mmCIF file of N, CA and C in Angstrom:
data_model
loop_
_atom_site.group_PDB
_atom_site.id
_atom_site.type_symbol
_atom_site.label_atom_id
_atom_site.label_comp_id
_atom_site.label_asym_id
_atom_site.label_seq_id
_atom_site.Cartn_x
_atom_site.Cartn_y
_atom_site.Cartn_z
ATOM 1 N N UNK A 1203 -35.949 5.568 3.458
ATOM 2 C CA UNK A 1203 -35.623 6.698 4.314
ATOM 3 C C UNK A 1203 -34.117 6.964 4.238
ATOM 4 N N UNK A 1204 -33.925 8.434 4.201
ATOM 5 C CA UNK A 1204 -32.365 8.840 3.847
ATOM 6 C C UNK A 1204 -32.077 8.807 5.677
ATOM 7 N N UNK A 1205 -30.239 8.152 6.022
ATOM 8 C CA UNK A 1205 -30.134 8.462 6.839
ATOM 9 C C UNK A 1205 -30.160 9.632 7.155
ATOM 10 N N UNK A 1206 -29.368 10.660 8.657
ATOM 11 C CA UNK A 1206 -29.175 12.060 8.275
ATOM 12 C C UNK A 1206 -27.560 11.524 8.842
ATOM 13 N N UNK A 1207 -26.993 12.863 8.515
ATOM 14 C CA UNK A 1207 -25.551 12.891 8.651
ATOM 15 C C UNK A 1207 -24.930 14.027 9.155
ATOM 16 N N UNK A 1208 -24.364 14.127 10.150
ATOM 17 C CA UNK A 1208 -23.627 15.107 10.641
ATOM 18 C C UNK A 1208 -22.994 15.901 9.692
ATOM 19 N N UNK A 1209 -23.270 17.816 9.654
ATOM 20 C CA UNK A 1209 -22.415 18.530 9.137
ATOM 21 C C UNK A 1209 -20.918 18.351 9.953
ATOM 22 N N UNK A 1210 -19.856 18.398 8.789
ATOM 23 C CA UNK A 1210 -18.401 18.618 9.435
ATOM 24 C C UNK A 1210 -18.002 20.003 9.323
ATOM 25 N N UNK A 1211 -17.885 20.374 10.377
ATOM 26 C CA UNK A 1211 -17.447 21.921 10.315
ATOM 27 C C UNK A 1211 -15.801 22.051 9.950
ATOM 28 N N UNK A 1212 -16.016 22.573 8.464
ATOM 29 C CA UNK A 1212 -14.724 22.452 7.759
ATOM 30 C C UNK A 1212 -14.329 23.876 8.237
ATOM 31 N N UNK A 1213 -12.948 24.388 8.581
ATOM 32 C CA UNK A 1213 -12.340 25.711 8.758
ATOM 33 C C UNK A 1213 -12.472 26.460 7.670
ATOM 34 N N UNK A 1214 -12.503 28.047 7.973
ATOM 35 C CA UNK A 1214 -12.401 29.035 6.565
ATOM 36 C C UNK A 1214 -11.666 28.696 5.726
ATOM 37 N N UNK A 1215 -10.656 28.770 6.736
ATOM 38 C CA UNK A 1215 -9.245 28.313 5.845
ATOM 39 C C UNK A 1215 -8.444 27.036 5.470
ATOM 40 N N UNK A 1216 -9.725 26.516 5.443
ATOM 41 C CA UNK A 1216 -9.318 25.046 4.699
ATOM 42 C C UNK A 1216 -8.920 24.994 2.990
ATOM 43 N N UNK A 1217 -7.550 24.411 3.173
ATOM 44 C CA UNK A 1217 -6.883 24.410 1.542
ATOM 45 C C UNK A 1217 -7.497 23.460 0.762
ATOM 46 N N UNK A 1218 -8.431 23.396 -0.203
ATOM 47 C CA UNK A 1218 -9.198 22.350 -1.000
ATOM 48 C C UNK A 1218 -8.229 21.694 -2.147
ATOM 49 N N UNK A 1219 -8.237 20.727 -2.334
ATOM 50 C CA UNK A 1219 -7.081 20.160 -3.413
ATOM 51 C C UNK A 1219 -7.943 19.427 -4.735
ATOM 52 N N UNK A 1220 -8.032 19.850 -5.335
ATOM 53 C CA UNK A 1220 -8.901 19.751 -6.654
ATOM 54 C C UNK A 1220 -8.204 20.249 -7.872
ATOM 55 N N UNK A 1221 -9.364 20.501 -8.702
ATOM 56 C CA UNK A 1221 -8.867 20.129 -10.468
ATOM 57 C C UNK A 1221 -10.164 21.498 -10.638
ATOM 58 N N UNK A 1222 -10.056 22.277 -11.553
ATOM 59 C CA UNK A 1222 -10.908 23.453 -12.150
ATOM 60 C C UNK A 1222 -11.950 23.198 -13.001
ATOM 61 N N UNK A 1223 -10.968 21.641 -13.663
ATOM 62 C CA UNK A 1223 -11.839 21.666 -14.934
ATOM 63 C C UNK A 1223 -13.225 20.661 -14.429
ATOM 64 N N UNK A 1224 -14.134 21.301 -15.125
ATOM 65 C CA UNK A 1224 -15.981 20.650 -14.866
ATOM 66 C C UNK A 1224 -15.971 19.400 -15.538
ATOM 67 N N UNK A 1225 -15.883 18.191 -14.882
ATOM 68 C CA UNK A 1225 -15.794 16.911 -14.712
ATOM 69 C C UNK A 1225 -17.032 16.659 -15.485
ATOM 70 N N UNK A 1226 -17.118 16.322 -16.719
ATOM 71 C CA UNK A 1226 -18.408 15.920 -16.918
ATOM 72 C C UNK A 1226 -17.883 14.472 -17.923
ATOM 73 N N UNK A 1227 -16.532 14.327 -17.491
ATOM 74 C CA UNK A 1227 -15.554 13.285 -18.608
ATOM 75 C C UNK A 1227 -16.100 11.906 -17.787
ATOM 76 N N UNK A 1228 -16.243 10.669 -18.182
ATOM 77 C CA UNK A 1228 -16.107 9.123 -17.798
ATOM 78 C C UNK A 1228 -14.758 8.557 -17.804
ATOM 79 N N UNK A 1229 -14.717 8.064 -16.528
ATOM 80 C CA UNK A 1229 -12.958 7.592 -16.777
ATOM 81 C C UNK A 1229 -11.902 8.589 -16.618
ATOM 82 N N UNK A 1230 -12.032 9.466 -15.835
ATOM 83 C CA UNK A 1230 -10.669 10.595 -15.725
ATOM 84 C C UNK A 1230 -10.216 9.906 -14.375
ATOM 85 N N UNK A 1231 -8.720 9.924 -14.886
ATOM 86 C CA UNK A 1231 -7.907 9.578 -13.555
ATOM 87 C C UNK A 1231 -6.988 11.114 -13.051
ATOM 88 N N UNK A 1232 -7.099 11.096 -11.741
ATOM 89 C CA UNK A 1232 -6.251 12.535 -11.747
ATOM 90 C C UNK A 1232 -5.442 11.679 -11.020
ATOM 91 N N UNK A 1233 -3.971 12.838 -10.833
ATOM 92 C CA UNK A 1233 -2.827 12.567 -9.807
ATOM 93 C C UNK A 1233 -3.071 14.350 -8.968
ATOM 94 N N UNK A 1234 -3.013 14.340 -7.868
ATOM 95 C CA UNK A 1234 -2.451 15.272 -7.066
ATOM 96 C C UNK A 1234 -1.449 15.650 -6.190
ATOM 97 N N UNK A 1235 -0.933 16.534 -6.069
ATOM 98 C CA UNK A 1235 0.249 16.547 -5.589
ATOM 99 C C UNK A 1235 0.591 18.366 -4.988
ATOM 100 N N UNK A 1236 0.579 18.286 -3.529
ATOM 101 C CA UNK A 1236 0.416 19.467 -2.924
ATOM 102 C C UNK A 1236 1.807 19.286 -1.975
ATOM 103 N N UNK A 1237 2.786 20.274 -1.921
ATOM 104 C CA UNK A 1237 3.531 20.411 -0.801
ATOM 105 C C UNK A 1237 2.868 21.748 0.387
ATOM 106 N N UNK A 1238 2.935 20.863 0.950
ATOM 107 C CA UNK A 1238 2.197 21.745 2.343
ATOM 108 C C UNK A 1238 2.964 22.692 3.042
ATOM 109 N N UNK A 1239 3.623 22.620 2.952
ATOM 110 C CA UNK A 1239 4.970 23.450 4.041
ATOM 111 C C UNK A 1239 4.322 23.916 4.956
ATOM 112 N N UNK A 1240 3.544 23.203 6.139
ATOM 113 C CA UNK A 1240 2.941 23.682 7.293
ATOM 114 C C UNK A 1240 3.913 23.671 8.105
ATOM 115 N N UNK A 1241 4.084 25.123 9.248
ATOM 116 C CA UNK A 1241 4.476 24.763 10.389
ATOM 117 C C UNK A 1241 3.469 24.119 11.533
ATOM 118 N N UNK A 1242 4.231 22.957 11.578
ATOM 119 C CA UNK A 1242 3.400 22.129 12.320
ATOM 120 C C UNK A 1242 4.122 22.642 13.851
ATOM 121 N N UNK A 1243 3.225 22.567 14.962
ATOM 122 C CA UNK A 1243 3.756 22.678 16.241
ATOM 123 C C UNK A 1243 2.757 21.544 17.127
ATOM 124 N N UNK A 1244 3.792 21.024 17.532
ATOM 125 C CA UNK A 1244 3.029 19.810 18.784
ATOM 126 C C UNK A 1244 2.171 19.891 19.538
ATOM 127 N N UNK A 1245 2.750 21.162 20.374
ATOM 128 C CA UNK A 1245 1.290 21.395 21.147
ATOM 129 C C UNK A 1245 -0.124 22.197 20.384
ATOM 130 N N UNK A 1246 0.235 22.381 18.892
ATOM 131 C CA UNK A 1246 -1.588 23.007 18.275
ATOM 132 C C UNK A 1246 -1.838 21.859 18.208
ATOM 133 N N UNK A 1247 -1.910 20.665 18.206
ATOM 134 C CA UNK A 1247 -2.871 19.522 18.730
ATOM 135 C C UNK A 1247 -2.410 18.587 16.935
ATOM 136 N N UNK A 1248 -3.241 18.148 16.469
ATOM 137 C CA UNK A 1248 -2.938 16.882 15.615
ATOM 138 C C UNK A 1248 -3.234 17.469 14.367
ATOM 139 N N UNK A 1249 -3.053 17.212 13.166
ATOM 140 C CA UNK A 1249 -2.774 17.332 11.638
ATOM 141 C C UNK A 1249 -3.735 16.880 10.951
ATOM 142 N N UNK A 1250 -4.425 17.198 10.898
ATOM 143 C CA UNK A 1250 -6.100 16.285 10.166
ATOM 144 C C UNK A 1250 -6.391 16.792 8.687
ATOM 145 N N UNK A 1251 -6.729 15.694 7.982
ATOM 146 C CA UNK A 1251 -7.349 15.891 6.140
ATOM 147 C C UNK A 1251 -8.530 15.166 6.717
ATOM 148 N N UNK A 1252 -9.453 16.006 5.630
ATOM 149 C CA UNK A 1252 -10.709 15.418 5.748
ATOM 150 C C UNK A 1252 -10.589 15.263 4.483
ATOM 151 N N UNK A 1253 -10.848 14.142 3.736
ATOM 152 C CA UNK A 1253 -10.742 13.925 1.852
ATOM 153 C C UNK A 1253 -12.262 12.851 1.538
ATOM 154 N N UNK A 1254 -12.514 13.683 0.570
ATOM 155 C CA UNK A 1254 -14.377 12.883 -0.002
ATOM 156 C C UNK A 1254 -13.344 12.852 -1.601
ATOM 157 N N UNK A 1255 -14.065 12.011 -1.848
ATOM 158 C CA UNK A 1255 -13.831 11.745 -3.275
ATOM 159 C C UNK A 1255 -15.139 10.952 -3.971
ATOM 160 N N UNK A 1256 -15.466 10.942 -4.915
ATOM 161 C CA UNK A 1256 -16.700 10.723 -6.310
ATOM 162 C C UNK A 1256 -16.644 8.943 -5.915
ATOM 163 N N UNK A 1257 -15.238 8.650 -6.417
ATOM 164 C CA UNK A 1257 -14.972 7.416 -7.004
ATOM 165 C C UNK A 1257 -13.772 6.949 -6.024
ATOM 166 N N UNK A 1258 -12.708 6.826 -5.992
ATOM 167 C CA UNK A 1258 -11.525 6.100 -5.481
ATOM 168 C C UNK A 1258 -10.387 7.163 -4.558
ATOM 169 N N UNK A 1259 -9.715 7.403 -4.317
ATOM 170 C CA UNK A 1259 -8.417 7.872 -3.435
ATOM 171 C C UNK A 1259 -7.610 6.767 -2.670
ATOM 172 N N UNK A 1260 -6.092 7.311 -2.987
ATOM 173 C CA UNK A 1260 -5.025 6.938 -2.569
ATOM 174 C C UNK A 1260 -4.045 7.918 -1.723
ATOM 175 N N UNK A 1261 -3.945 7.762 -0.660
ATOM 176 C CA UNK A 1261 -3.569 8.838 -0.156
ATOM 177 C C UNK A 1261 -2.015 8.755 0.378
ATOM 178 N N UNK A 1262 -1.270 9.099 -0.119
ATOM 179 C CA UNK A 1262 0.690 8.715 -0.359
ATOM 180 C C UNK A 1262 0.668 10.232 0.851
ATOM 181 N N UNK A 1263 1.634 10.228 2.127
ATOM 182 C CA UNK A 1263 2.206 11.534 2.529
ATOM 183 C C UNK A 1263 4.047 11.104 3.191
ATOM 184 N N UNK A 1264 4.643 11.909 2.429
ATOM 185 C CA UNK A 1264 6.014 11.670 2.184
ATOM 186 C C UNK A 1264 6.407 10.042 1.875
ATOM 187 N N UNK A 1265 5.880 9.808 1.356
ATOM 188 C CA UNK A 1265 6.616 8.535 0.282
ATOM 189 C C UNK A 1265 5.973 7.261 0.837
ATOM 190 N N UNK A 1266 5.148 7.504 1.793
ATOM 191 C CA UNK A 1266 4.191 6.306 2.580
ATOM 192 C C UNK A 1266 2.874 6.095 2.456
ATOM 193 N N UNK A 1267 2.403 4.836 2.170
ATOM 194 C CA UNK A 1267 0.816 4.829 2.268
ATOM 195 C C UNK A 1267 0.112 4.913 3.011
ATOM 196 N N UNK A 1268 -0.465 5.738 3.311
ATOM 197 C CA UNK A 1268 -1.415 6.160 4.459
ATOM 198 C C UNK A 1268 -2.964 5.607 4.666
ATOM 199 N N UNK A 1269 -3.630 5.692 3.282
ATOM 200 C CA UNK A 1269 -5.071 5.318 3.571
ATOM 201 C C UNK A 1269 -5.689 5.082 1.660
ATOM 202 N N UNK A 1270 -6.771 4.341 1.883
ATOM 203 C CA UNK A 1270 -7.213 4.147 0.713
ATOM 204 C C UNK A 1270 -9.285 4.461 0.725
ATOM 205 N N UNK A 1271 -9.810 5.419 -0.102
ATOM 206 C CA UNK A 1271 -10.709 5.685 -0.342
ATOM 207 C C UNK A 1271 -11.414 6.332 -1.157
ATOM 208 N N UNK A 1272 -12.905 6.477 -0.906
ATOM 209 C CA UNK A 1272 -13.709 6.547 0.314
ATOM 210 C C UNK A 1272 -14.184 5.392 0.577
ATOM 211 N N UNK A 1273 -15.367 5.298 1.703
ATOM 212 C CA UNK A 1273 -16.263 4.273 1.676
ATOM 213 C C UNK A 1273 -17.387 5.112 1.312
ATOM 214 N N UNK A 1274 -18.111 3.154 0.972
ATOM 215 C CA UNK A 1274 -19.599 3.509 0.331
ATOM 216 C C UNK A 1274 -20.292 4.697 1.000
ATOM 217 N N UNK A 1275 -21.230 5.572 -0.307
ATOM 218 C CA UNK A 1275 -21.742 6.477 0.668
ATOM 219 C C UNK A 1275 -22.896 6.741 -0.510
ATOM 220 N N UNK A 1276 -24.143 7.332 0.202
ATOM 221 C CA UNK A 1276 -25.429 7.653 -1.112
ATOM 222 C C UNK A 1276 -24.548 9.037 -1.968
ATOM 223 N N UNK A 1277 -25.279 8.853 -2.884
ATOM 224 C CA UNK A 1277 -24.649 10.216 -3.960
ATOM 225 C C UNK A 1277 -24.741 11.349 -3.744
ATOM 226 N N UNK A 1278 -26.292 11.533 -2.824
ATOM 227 C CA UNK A 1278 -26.324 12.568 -2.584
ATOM 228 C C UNK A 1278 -25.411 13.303 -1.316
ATOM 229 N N UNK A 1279 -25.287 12.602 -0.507
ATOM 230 C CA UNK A 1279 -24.250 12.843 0.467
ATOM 231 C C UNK A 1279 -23.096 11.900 0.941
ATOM 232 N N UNK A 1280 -21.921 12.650 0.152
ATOM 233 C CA UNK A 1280 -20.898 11.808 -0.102
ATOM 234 C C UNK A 1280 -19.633 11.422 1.654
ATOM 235 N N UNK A 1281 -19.215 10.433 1.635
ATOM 236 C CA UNK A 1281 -18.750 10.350 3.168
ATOM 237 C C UNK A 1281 -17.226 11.009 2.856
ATOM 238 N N UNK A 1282 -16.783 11.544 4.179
ATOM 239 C CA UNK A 1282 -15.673 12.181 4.287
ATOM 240 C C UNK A 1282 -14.622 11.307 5.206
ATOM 241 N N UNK A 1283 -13.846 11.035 5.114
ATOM 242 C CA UNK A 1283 -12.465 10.134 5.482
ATOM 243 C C UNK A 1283 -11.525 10.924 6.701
ATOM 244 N N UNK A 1284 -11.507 11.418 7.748
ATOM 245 C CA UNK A 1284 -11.007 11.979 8.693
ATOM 246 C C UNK A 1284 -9.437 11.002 9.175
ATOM 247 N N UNK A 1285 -8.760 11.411 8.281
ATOM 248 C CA UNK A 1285 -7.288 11.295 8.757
ATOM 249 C C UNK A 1285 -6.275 11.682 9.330
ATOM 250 N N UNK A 1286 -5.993 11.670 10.303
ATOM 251 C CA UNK A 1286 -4.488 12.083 11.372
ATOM 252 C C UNK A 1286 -3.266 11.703 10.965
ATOM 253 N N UNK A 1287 -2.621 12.695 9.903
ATOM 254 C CA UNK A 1287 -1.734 12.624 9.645
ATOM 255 C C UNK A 1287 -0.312 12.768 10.382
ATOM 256 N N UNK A 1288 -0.566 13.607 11.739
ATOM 257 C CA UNK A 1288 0.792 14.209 12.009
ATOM 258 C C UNK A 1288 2.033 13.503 12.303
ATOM 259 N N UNK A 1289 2.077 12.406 12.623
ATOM 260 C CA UNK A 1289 3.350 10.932 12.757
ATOM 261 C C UNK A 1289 3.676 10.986 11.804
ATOM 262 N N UNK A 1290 3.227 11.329 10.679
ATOM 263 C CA UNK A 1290 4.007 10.879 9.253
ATOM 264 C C UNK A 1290 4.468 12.383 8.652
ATOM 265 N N UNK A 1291 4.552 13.384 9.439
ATOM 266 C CA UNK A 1291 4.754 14.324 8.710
ATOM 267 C C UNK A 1291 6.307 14.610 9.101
ATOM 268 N N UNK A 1292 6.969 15.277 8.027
ATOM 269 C CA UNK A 1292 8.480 15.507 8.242
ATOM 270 C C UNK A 1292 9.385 17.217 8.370
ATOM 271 N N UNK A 1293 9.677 17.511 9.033
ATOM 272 C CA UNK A 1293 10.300 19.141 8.430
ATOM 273 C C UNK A 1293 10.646 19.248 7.342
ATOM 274 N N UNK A 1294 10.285 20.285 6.636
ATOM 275 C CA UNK A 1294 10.531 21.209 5.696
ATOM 276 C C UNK A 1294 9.311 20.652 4.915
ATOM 277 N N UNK A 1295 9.748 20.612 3.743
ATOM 278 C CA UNK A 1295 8.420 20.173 2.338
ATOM 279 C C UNK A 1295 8.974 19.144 1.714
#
């Protein structure tokens, strides 16, 4: 029996950070690298990534290690990593 799993209601305007090209390679390592230049404001509440990945993630934000993933999850529905970034975030980009 498959568990079931909560949909995460991702925003419209959620910025996706990916690669174009159709992964059908064994063994591809990517690097990513996004400057955000969000204005962050204190009181809109906290700074959240939600990040799924296939295989592995490392998640570096301004020069610090933050988190390492995913965890185990079935193939068909892959788990999503809900991180609170905003303590580590800095002005400007």
């Amino acid at each position: 029996m498959v568990p079931e799993f909560p949909a995460l209601p991702f925003a419209p305007d959620a910025v996706w950070i990916g690669s174009d090209h159709p992964f059908d390679l064994h063994e591809a390592y990517l690097n990513f690298r996004s400057p955000a230049g969000w204005q962050v404001n204190p009181k809109s509440g906290p700074v959240e990534l939600f990040i799924t990945a296939d295989s592995r993630y490392k998640l570096w934000v301004n020069g610090q290690f933050v988190a390492r993933g995913p965890g185990r999850s079935y193939p068909h529905c892959q788990s999503v990593d809900r991180l609170d970034i905003t303590g580590r975030l800095q002005p400007g980009q």
